[in-house]
mmCIF file of C-alpha atoms in Angstrom:
data_model
loop_
_atom_site.group_PDB
_atom_site.id
_atom_site.type_symbol
_atom_site.label_atom_id
_atom_site.label_comp_id
_atom_site.label_asym_id
_atom_site.label_seq_id
_atom_site.Cartn_x
_atom_site.Cartn_y
_atom_site.Cartn_z
ATOM 1 C CA MET T 350 4.669 9.679 12.367
ATOM 2 C CA LYS T 351 1.745 8.957 10.752
ATOM 3 C CA GLY T 352 1.090 9.509 7.128
ATOM 4 C CA ASN T 353 -1.903 12.335 8.024
ATOM 5 C CA GLU T 354 0.534 13.612 10.801
ATOM 6 C CA ALA T 355 3.115 14.320 7.849
ATOM 7 C CA ILE T 356 0.958 16.197 6.159
ATOM 8 C CA ALA T 357 0.073 18.345 8.598
ATOM 9 C CA GLU T 358 3.791 18.918 9.508
ATOM 10 C CA ALA T 359 4.603 19.571 6.094
ATOM 11 C CA ALA T 360 1.784 22.093 5.710
ATOM 12 C CA ILE T 361 3.227 24.054 8.620
ATOM 13 C CA ARG T 362 6.716 24.093 7.224
ATOM 14 C CA CYS T 363 5.694 25.422 3.933
ATOM 15 C CA GLY T 364 3.923 28.296 4.754
ATOM 16 C CA VAL T 365 0.172 27.640 4.737
ATOM 17 C CA ASP T 366 -2.029 30.301 5.388
ATOM 18 C CA GLY T 367 -5.018 28.190 6.189
ATOM 19 C CA TYR T 368 -6.501 24.680 6.978
ATOM 20 C CA PHE T 369 -10.314 24.631 7.137
ATOM 21 C CA GLY T 370 -11.436 21.046 7.515
ATOM 22 C CA TYR T 371 -13.685 18.741 9.061
ATOM 23 C CA PRO T 372 -13.310 15.558 10.948
ATOM 24 C CA ILE T 373 -13.693 11.971 9.127
ATOM 25 C CA THR T 374 -11.895 8.429 9.874
ATOM 26 C CA PRO T 375 -9.666 7.584 8.428
ATOM 27 C CA GLN T 376 -7.891 11.210 7.900
ATOM 28 C CA SER T 377 -8.914 12.941 11.243
ATOM 29 C CA GLU T 378 -5.197 13.037 12.769
ATOM 30 C CA VAL T 379 -4.599 15.879 9.623
ATOM 31 C CA MET T 380 -6.486 18.383 11.596
ATOM 32 C CA GLU T 381 -5.880 17.133 15.024
ATOM 33 C CA THR T 382 -2.158 17.633 14.518
ATOM 34 C CA LEU T 383 -2.498 20.875 13.443
ATOM 35 C CA MET T 384 -4.854 21.606 16.377
ATOM 36 C CA ILE T 385 -2.179 20.351 18.717
ATOM 37 C CA LYS T 386 1.146 22.329 16.902
ATOM 38 C CA LYS T 387 -0.965 25.350 17.180
ATOM 39 C CA PRO T 388 0.511 27.061 14.136
ATOM 40 C CA TRP T 389 -1.300 30.354 14.884
ATOM 41 C CA GLU T 390 0.700 31.052 17.551
ATOM 42 C CA THR T 391 4.114 30.434 15.616
ATOM 43 C CA THR T 392 3.519 31.041 11.791
ATOM 44 C CA GLY T 393 -0.172 32.650 12.190
ATOM 45 C CA MET T 394 -1.602 29.749 9.993
ATOM 46 C CA VAL T 395 -5.223 29.788 10.589
ATOM 47 C CA VAL T 396 -6.756 26.227 11.492
ATOM 48 C CA LEU T 397 -10.487 25.865 11.819
ATOM 49 C CA GLN T 398 -12.865 22.949 12.071
ATOM 50 C CA ALA T 399 -15.640 24.076 9.753
ATOM 51 C CA GLU T 400 -19.221 22.989 10.524
ATOM 52 C CA SER T 401 -19.362 20.802 7.292
ATOM 53 C CA GLU T 402 -17.527 19.772 4.508
ATOM 54 C CA THR T 403 -19.405 21.733 2.085
ATOM 55 C CA ALA T 404 -18.466 24.874 4.141
ATOM 56 C CA SER T 405 -14.683 24.193 4.617
ATOM 57 C CA ILE T 406 -14.368 23.795 0.686
ATOM 58 C CA ASN T 407 -16.202 27.235 0.323
ATOM 59 C CA MET T 408 -13.800 28.537 2.735
ATOM 60 C CA LEU T 409 -11.048 27.659 0.505
ATOM 61 C CA TYR T 410 -12.851 29.466 -2.257
ATOM 62 C CA GLY T 411 -12.725 32.708 -0.378
ATOM 63 C CA GLY T 412 -8.997 32.265 1.030
ATOM 64 C CA ALA T 413 -7.847 31.364 -2.614
ATOM 65 C CA GLY T 414 -9.140 34.062 -4.087
ATOM 66 C CA CYS T 415 -7.162 36.397 -1.774
ATOM 67 C CA GLY T 416 -3.921 34.302 -3.124
ATOM 68 C CA LYS T 417 -3.534 32.615 0.046
ATOM 69 C CA LYS T 418 -2.011 29.167 0.384
ATOM 70 C CA VAL T 419 -5.123 27.196 1.512
ATOM 71 C CA MET T 420 -6.018 23.465 1.789
ATOM 72 C CA THR T 421 -8.347 20.671 3.517
ATOM 73 C CA SER T 422 -8.359 17.154 4.055
ATOM 74 C CA SER T 423 -11.338 14.622 4.124
ATOM 75 C CA SER T 424 -11.961 10.992 3.348
ATOM 76 C CA SER T 425 -14.296 9.478 0.636
ATOM 77 C CA PRO T 426 -17.876 10.762 1.560
ATOM 78 C CA GLY T 427 -16.627 14.157 2.774
ATOM 79 C CA ILE T 428 -14.672 14.869 -0.622
ATOM 80 C CA SER T 429 -18.047 13.786 -2.204
ATOM 81 C CA LEU T 430 -19.762 16.575 -0.679
ATOM 82 C CA MET T 431 -17.217 18.899 -1.380
ATOM 83 C CA GLN T 432 -17.749 18.451 -5.138
ATOM 84 C CA GLU T 433 -19.481 21.361 -6.436
ATOM 85 C CA GLY T 434 -17.195 23.758 -4.567
ATOM 86 C CA LEU T 435 -14.482 22.010 -6.107
ATOM 87 C CA THR T 436 -15.825 22.635 -9.735
ATOM 88 C CA TYR T 437 -16.445 26.445 -8.338
ATOM 89 C CA LEU T 438 -12.688 26.532 -7.637
ATOM 90 C CA ALA T 439 -11.789 25.108 -10.952
ATOM 91 C CA GLY T 440 -14.304 27.560 -12.565
ATOM 92 C CA ALA T 441 -12.539 30.337 -10.977
ATOM 93 C CA GLU T 442 -9.104 29.145 -11.640
ATOM 94 C CA LEU T 443 -8.235 29.129 -8.011
ATOM 95 C CA PRO T 444 -5.212 27.274 -6.632
ATOM 96 C CA CYS T 445 -5.689 25.137 -3.504
ATOM 97 C CA LEU T 446 -4.854 21.845 -2.072
ATOM 98 C CA VAL T 447 -7.442 18.734 -1.065
ATOM 99 C CA ILE T 448 -6.328 15.861 0.397
ATOM 100 C CA ASN T 449 -8.401 12.693 0.382
ATOM 101 C CA VAL T 450 -7.319 9.897 2.517
ATOM 102 C CA VAL T 451 -9.554 7.332 0.662
ATOM 103 C CA ARG T 452 -11.569 4.891 2.292
ATOM 104 C CA GLY T 453 -14.412 1.836 1.339
ATOM 105 C CA GLY T 454 -17.418 2.543 -0.514
ATOM 106 C CA PRO T 455 -20.024 3.496 -1.939
ATOM 107 C CA GLY T 456 -21.806 5.038 0.530
ATOM 108 C CA LEU T 457 -20.945 5.513 4.355
ATOM 109 C CA GLY T 458 -18.817 2.477 3.630
ATOM 110 C CA THR T 459 -15.813 1.379 5.861
ATOM 111 C CA ILE T 460 -12.982 3.193 7.622
ATOM 112 C CA GLN T 461 -10.676 0.673 5.781
ATOM 113 C CA PRO T 462 -8.288 1.728 2.845
ATOM 114 C CA ALA T 463 -9.726 1.449 -0.564
ATOM 115 C CA GLN T 464 -8.938 3.130 -4.039
ATOM 116 C CA SER T 465 -12.208 3.575 -5.619
ATOM 117 C CA ASP T 466 -12.186 7.111 -5.389
ATOM 118 C CA TYR T 467 -10.098 7.402 -8.635
ATOM 119 C CA PHE T 468 -13.084 8.167 -11.113
ATOM 120 C CA GLN T 469 -13.828 11.046 -8.770
ATOM 121 C CA ALA T 470 -10.369 12.442 -8.738
ATOM 122 C CA VAL T 471 -9.497 12.069 -12.308
ATOM 123 C CA LYS T 472 -12.457 12.529 -14.233
ATOM 124 C CA GLY T 473 -13.941 15.467 -12.593
ATOM 125 C CA GLY T 474 -16.180 14.433 -9.344
ATOM 126 C CA GLY T 475 -18.379 17.544 -9.987
ATOM 127 C CA HIS T 476 -19.877 19.116 -12.751
ATOM 128 C CA GLY T 477 -18.359 20.420 -16.065
ATOM 129 C CA ASP T 478 -15.150 19.981 -18.250
ATOM 130 C CA TYR T 479 -12.765 20.584 -15.732
ATOM 131 C CA LYS T 480 -9.547 18.719 -14.196
ATOM 132 C CA LEU T 481 -7.890 18.669 -10.734
ATOM 133 C CA ILE T 482 -4.123 18.156 -10.519
ATOM 134 C CA VAL T 483 -3.800 14.854 -8.855
ATOM 135 C CA LEU T 484 -0.796 13.440 -6.963
ATOM 136 C CA ALA T 485 -0.695 9.699 -5.648
ATOM 137 C CA PRO T 486 1.662 9.302 -2.688
ATOM 138 C CA ALA T 487 2.788 5.833 -1.793
ATOM 139 C CA SER T 488 4.600 6.570 1.372
ATOM 140 C CA VAL T 489 4.658 8.972 4.615
ATOM 141 C CA GLN T 490 7.691 10.726 2.957
ATOM 142 C CA GLU T 491 6.025 11.361 -0.206
ATOM 143 C CA MET T 492 2.464 12.320 1.817
ATOM 144 C CA ALA T 493 4.909 15.019 3.384
ATOM 145 C CA ASP T 494 6.611 16.065 0.114
ATOM 146 C CA PHE T 495 3.655 16.234 -2.151
ATOM 147 C CA VAL T 496 2.091 19.173 -0.090
ATOM 148 C CA GLU T 497 4.423 21.667 -1.321
ATOM 149 C CA LEU T 498 4.586 20.016 -4.512
ATOM 150 C CA ALA T 499 0.890 20.094 -4.835
ATOM 151 C CA PHE T 500 0.972 23.756 -3.793
ATOM 152 C CA ASP T 501 3.699 24.641 -6.332
ATOM 153 C CA LEU T 502 1.485 22.995 -9.173
ATOM 154 C CA ALA T 503 -1.545 24.482 -8.116
ATOM 155 C CA PHE T 504 -0.186 28.105 -8.344
ATOM 156 C CA LYS T 505 2.008 27.536 -11.080
ATOM 157 C CA TYR T 506 -1.431 26.790 -13.290
ATOM 158 C CA ARG T 507 -4.143 28.559 -11.290
ATOM 159 C CA ASN T 508 -5.844 25.031 -10.602
ATOM 160 C CA PRO T 509 -7.237 23.190 -7.503
ATOM 161 C CA ALA T 510 -4.853 20.085 -6.509
ATOM 162 C CA MET T 511 -5.554 16.819 -4.844
ATOM 163 C CA ILE T 512 -3.448 14.651 -2.872
ATOM 164 C CA LEU T 513 -5.017 11.007 -3.395
ATOM 165 C CA SER T 514 -3.980 8.887 -0.624
ATOM 166 C CA ASP T 515 -5.847 5.920 1.422
ATOM 167 C CA GLY T 516 -6.146 4.871 4.997
ATOM 168 C CA MET T 517 -3.302 2.515 4.882
ATOM 169 C CA ILE T 518 -0.799 5.457 4.080
ATOM 170 C CA GLY T 519 -2.663 7.935 6.365
ATOM 171 C CA GLN T 520 -2.481 5.391 9.222
ATOM 172 C CA MET T 521 0.764 3.955 8.760
ATOM 173 C CA MET T 522 4.129 5.091 10.699
ATOM 174 C CA GLU T 523 7.314 5.665 8.772
ATOM 175 C CA LYS T 524 10.486 7.626 8.965
ATOM 176 C CA VAL T 525 10.019 11.162 7.548
ATOM 177 C CA GLN T 526 12.974 13.796 6.473
ATOM 178 C CA MET T 527 11.115 17.158 6.822
ATOM 179 C CA LYS T 528 12.033 20.306 4.788
ATOM 180 C CA PRO T 529 13.020 23.368 6.750
ATOM 181 C CA TYR T 530 10.374 26.111 7.556
ATOM 182 C CA LYS T 531 9.415 28.642 4.848
ATOM 183 C CA LYS T 532 7.835 31.981 5.850
ATOM 184 C CA ARG T 533 4.411 32.598 4.721
ATOM 185 C CA TRP T 534 3.863 34.931 1.793
ATOM 186 C CA THR T 535 3.148 38.572 2.919
ATOM 187 C CA ASN T 536 0.454 40.462 1.232
ATOM 188 C CA GLU T 537 3.112 42.674 -0.637
ATOM 189 C CA GLU T 538 4.393 39.406 -2.049
ATOM 190 C CA ILE T 539 0.970 37.894 -2.992
ATOM 191 C CA ALA T 540 0.233 41.238 -4.881
ATOM 192 C CA GLU T 541 3.182 41.003 -6.773
ATOM 193 C CA MET T 542 3.170 37.323 -7.624
ATOM 194 C CA HIS T 543 -0.321 36.919 -8.102
ATOM 195 C CA PRO T 544 -1.873 40.272 -9.730
ATOM 196 C CA TRP T 545 -5.262 38.217 -10.336
ATOM 197 C CA ALA T 546 -6.077 38.053 -6.742
ATOM 198 C CA THR T 547 -8.713 40.010 -4.678
ATOM 199 C CA THR T 548 -5.909 41.884 -2.542
ATOM 200 C CA GLY T 549 -7.707 45.200 -2.923
ATOM 201 C CA LYS T 550 -7.941 47.673 -5.541
ATOM 202 C CA PRO T 551 -5.118 49.927 -5.814
ATOM 203 C CA ALA T 552 -4.814 52.741 -8.395
ATOM 204 C CA SER T 553 -2.752 50.995 -10.663
ATOM 205 C CA ARG T 554 -5.137 48.594 -12.094
ATOM 206 C CA ASP T 555 -8.499 47.613 -12.942
ATOM 207 C CA ARG T 556 -10.332 45.641 -9.853
ATOM 208 C CA ASN T 557 -10.195 41.900 -9.910
ATOM 209 C CA ILE T 558 -13.263 39.953 -10.028
ATOM 210 C CA ILE T 559 -13.283 36.097 -9.053
ATOM 211 C CA THR T 560 -16.004 34.104 -10.146
ATOM 212 C CA SER T 561 -16.884 31.041 -12.379
ATOM 213 C CA VAL T 562 -20.005 32.419 -14.036
ATOM 214 C CA GLU T 563 -20.451 33.838 -17.430
ATOM 215 C CA LEU T 564 -23.679 34.813 -19.177
ATOM 216 C CA ASP T 565 -22.555 35.238 -22.716
ATOM 217 C CA ASN T 566 -22.263 31.113 -23.820
ATOM 218 C CA LEU T 567 -19.801 32.292 -26.536
ATOM 219 C CA ALA T 568 -17.364 33.886 -23.863
ATOM 220 C CA PHE T 569 -17.765 30.999 -21.888
ATOM 221 C CA GLU T 570 -16.802 28.494 -24.492
ATOM 222 C CA ARG T 571 -13.872 30.621 -25.032
ATOM 223 C CA PHE T 572 -13.001 30.372 -21.428
ATOM 224 C CA ASN T 573 -13.478 26.532 -21.596
ATOM 225 C CA TYR T 574 -11.165 26.196 -24.516
ATOM 226 C CA LYS T 575 -8.786 28.121 -22.246
ATOM 227 C CA LEU T 576 -9.140 25.647 -19.959
ATOM 228 C CA GLN T 577 -8.746 22.789 -22.185
ATOM 229 C CA ALA T 578 -5.560 24.373 -23.440
ATOM 230 C CA LYS T 579 -4.179 24.567 -19.834
ATOM 231 C CA TYR T 580 -5.235 20.897 -18.880
ATOM 232 C CA LYS T 581 -3.107 19.920 -22.186
ATOM 233 C CA LYS T 582 -0.113 21.584 -21.103
ATOM 234 C CA ILE T 583 -0.238 20.069 -17.852
ATOM 235 C CA GLU T 584 -0.206 16.623 -19.713
ATOM 236 C CA GLU T 585 2.595 17.571 -21.328
ATOM 237 C CA GLU T 586 4.740 19.304 -18.720
ATOM 238 C CA GLU T 587 3.721 17.774 -15.434
ATOM 239 C CA VAL T 588 3.723 13.970 -15.883
ATOM 240 C CA ARG T 589 5.239 11.846 -13.251
ATOM 241 C CA TYR T 590 6.149 8.326 -12.617
ATOM 242 C CA GLU T 591 8.292 5.722 -11.234
ATOM 243 C CA GLU T 592 9.571 2.673 -13.287
ATOM 244 C CA ILE T 593 10.804 -0.197 -11.237
ATOM 245 C CA GLN T 594 12.681 -3.171 -12.924
ATOM 246 C CA CYS T 595 11.330 -2.382 -16.448
ATOM 247 C CA LYS T 596 14.072 -2.378 -18.852
ATOM 248 C CA ASP T 597 14.076 -6.179 -19.296
ATOM 249 C CA ALA T 598 10.534 -6.894 -17.960
ATOM 250 C CA GLU T 599 8.363 -9.247 -19.853
ATOM 251 C CA TYR T 600 5.064 -8.412 -17.682
ATOM 252 C CA LEU T 601 4.043 -5.373 -16.170
ATOM 253 C CA PHE T 602 2.298 -4.291 -13.038
ATOM 254 C CA VAL T 603 0.582 -0.712 -13.018
ATOM 255 C CA ALA T 604 -0.270 0.221 -9.873
ATOM 256 C CA TYR T 605 -0.370 3.580 -7.535
ATOM 257 C CA GLY T 606 -0.433 4.387 -3.872
ATOM 258 C CA SER T 607 -0.470 1.368 -1.399
ATOM 259 C CA SER T 608 -1.203 -1.028 -4.390
ATOM 260 C CA ALA T 609 2.425 -0.365 -5.757
ATOM 261 C CA ARG T 610 4.101 -1.035 -2.650
ATOM 262 C CA ILE T 611 2.417 -4.128 -2.574
ATOM 263 C CA CYS T 612 3.435 -4.825 -6.083
ATOM 264 C CA GLU T 613 7.035 -3.719 -5.651
ATOM 265 C CA LYS T 614 7.072 -6.810 -3.373
ATOM 266 C CA ALA T 615 5.544 -9.115 -5.764
ATOM 267 C CA VAL T 616 7.991 -8.096 -8.201
ATOM 268 C CA GLU T 617 11.024 -8.985 -6.046
ATOM 269 C CA THR T 618 9.221 -12.476 -5.277
ATOM 270 C CA MET T 619 8.259 -13.015 -8.915
ATOM 271 C CA ARG T 620 12.057 -12.107 -9.949
ATOM 272 C CA SER T 621 13.023 -14.991 -7.530
ATOM 273 C CA GLU T 622 11.512 -17.443 -9.622
ATOM 274 C CA GLY T 623 12.515 -16.290 -12.743
ATOM 275 C CA ILE T 624 9.582 -14.382 -13.998
ATOM 276 C CA LYS T 625 10.718 -11.034 -15.319
ATOM 277 C CA VAL T 626 8.185 -8.562 -14.089
ATOM 278 C CA GLY T 627 8.096 -4.802 -13.780
ATOM 279 C CA LEU T 628 6.598 -2.240 -12.324
ATOM 280 C CA LEU T 629 5.162 1.168 -13.646
ATOM 281 C CA ARG T 630 3.801 3.468 -10.705
ATOM 282 C CA PRO T 631 1.830 6.661 -11.677
ATOM 283 C CA ILE T 632 2.939 9.429 -9.196
ATOM 284 C CA THR T 633 0.392 11.751 -11.148
ATOM 285 C CA LEU T 634 -3.020 10.499 -11.871
ATOM 286 C CA PHE T 635 -3.669 13.221 -13.687
ATOM 287 C CA PRO T 636 -1.508 13.995 -16.079
ATOM 288 C CA PHE T 637 -1.543 10.262 -16.304
ATOM 289 C CA PRO T 638 1.578 8.646 -17.522
ATOM 290 C CA ALA T 639 0.179 7.560 -20.790
ATOM 291 C CA LYS T 640 3.419 7.806 -23.037
ATOM 292 C CA PRO T 641 5.624 5.394 -20.937
ATOM 293 C CA LEU T 642 2.853 2.966 -20.702
ATOM 294 C CA LYS T 643 2.205 3.028 -24.646
ATOM 295 C CA ALA T 644 6.051 2.694 -24.985
ATOM 296 C CA LEU T 645 6.095 -0.217 -22.759
ATOM 297 C CA ALA T 646 3.189 -1.925 -24.643
ATOM 298 C CA SER T 647 5.472 -2.529 -27.488
ATOM 299 C CA GLN T 648 8.135 -4.474 -24.839
ATOM 300 C CA VAL T 649 6.023 -6.690 -22.634
ATOM 301 C CA LYS T 650 3.540 -9.452 -23.226
ATOM 302 C CA GLY T 651 1.138 -8.060 -20.624
ATOM 303 C CA MET T 652 -0.200 -5.698 -17.912
ATOM 304 C CA LEU T 653 -2.034 -6.241 -14.778
ATOM 305 C CA ALA T 654 -3.386 -2.936 -13.201
ATOM 306 C CA VAL T 655 -3.585 -3.479 -9.677
ATOM 307 C CA GLU T 656 -5.670 -1.423 -7.690
ATOM 308 C CA MET T 657 -8.120 -1.767 -4.333
ATOM 309 C CA SER T 658 -11.281 -0.968 -6.171
ATOM 310 C CA ALA T 659 -13.432 -3.187 -8.861
ATOM 311 C CA GLY T 660 -11.464 -1.351 -11.993
ATOM 312 C CA GLN T 661 -11.018 2.248 -12.246
ATOM 313 C CA MET T 662 -7.709 3.018 -13.214
ATOM 314 C CA VAL T 663 -7.346 0.045 -15.289
ATOM 315 C CA GLU T 664 -9.498 1.888 -18.109
ATOM 316 C CA ASP T 665 -6.510 4.549 -18.330
ATOM 317 C CA VAL T 666 -4.169 2.003 -18.884
ATOM 318 C CA ARG T 667 -6.146 0.339 -21.294
ATOM 319 C CA LEU T 668 -6.647 3.605 -23.246
ATOM 320 C CA SER T 669 -2.836 4.158 -23.026
ATOM 321 C CA VAL T 670 -1.614 1.256 -24.710
ATOM 322 C CA GLU T 671 -4.102 1.233 -27.506
ATOM 323 C CA GLY T 672 -4.767 -2.114 -27.817
ATOM 324 C CA LYS T 673 -1.394 -3.161 -28.472
ATOM 325 C CA VAL T 674 -1.060 -5.499 -25.399
ATOM 326 C CA LYS T 675 -3.294 -7.425 -23.124
ATOM 327 C CA VAL T 676 -4.403 -5.438 -20.159
ATOM 328 C CA GLU T 677 -6.120 -7.196 -16.942
ATOM 329 C CA HIS T 678 -7.295 -5.819 -13.860
ATOM 330 C CA TYR T 679 -6.835 -7.125 -10.190
ATOM 331 C CA GLY T 680 -8.519 -5.733 -7.040
ATOM 332 C CA ARG T 681 -10.004 -6.191 -3.697
ATOM 333 C CA LEU T 682 -12.936 -4.403 -2.796
ATOM 334 C CA GLY T 683 -14.701 -2.863 0.288
ATOM 335 C CA GLY T 684 -11.560 -1.842 2.357
ATOM 336 C CA VAL T 685 -9.572 -5.461 1.902
ATOM 337 C CA VAL T 686 -6.046 -5.267 1.084
ATOM 338 C CA HIS T 687 -4.708 -7.091 -1.473
ATOM 339 C CA SER T 688 -1.005 -9.241 -0.660
ATOM 340 C CA PRO T 689 1.786 -9.706 -2.468
ATOM 341 C CA GLU T 690 1.389 -13.198 -2.777
ATOM 342 C CA GLU T 691 -2.429 -12.581 -4.340
ATOM 343 C CA VAL T 692 -0.940 -10.174 -6.966
ATOM 344 C CA ALA T 693 1.643 -12.475 -8.203
ATOM 345 C CA GLU T 694 -1.123 -15.136 -8.323
ATOM 346 C CA ALA T 695 -3.081 -12.846 -10.455
ATOM 347 C CA LEU T 696 -0.429 -11.884 -12.834
ATOM 348 C CA LYS T 697 0.336 -15.638 -13.258
ATOM 349 C CA GLU T 698 -3.213 -16.465 -13.965
ATOM 350 C CA LYS T 699 -4.459 -13.277 -15.867
ATOM 351 C CA ILE T 700 -1.422 -12.547 -18.114
ATOM 352 C CA ILE T 701 1.027 -15.170 -18.081
ATOM 353 C CA GLY T 702 -1.534 -18.244 -18.283
ATOM 354 C CA GLY T 703 -4.259 -16.466 -19.731
#
């Protein structure tokens, strides 16, 4: 199935309560698949096309405030419209899942794949000091697997999570192994597991208030310190990455998502030429795998950050290695996908021969 279809199937199977979205290429199959499968007839999952992306993200706020598993999906310009709602969700510490199947920009751009929404995803695309938990799938299988993982992390830390994919993985077709169906949580289970949720006012506790506003600036400062402590804990405990042929590597690609697939082929080609190249693939973009990159900086002669953008993730790579090794960037822009041959040539030109 397509990557977008895998997301929809995984959402039904992991017990999602509600999907609220709006169509935009190249991710429209997420909602289309849900509409075809009609999960409201089997699991009771709500599937609603909202009147806009702004409406859909605020519907997530309402559902998440009740402790429900809720999600949306969109593509670059649509995610931009959701930024105010996302910062409200982060400020209210509400778990939810947002999927961005990235296309080329800026502006309306193109429907072709890109990775130029990295800054928006990991640096906080909205206002204030907040972070999203960001997962970057590199296959259709991971598109499916990361739905449940994202929800697990979102509820563990009471924080919005994002799957940052792109039009290539969203549209490509691969075999997928799906997990068994999970029942949706009952209201009683939600009240027990998530005592913060707005599930009504029982006699046993004070009323719950979900909000992101605090007019006492000193109280709000304390709350912001609490958020920063949470983000630090996420950085300490939830880093995920994959190392491919890194043990004896003299040069290193750093790439996520579609670019990582392309770099993996370039590693194979260059190894056949006798050039010892490895690949570090970040799976979590926040938290970013800074420590393993810093460790590899003492081993390799140079790193090439490969991404379908003008160079965004490369900044985090440079911060991670702290100037210990040369780091360069290679990328194609505006929806153009680089080839393994281009990536290999860029490493030779910018790092090996640079």
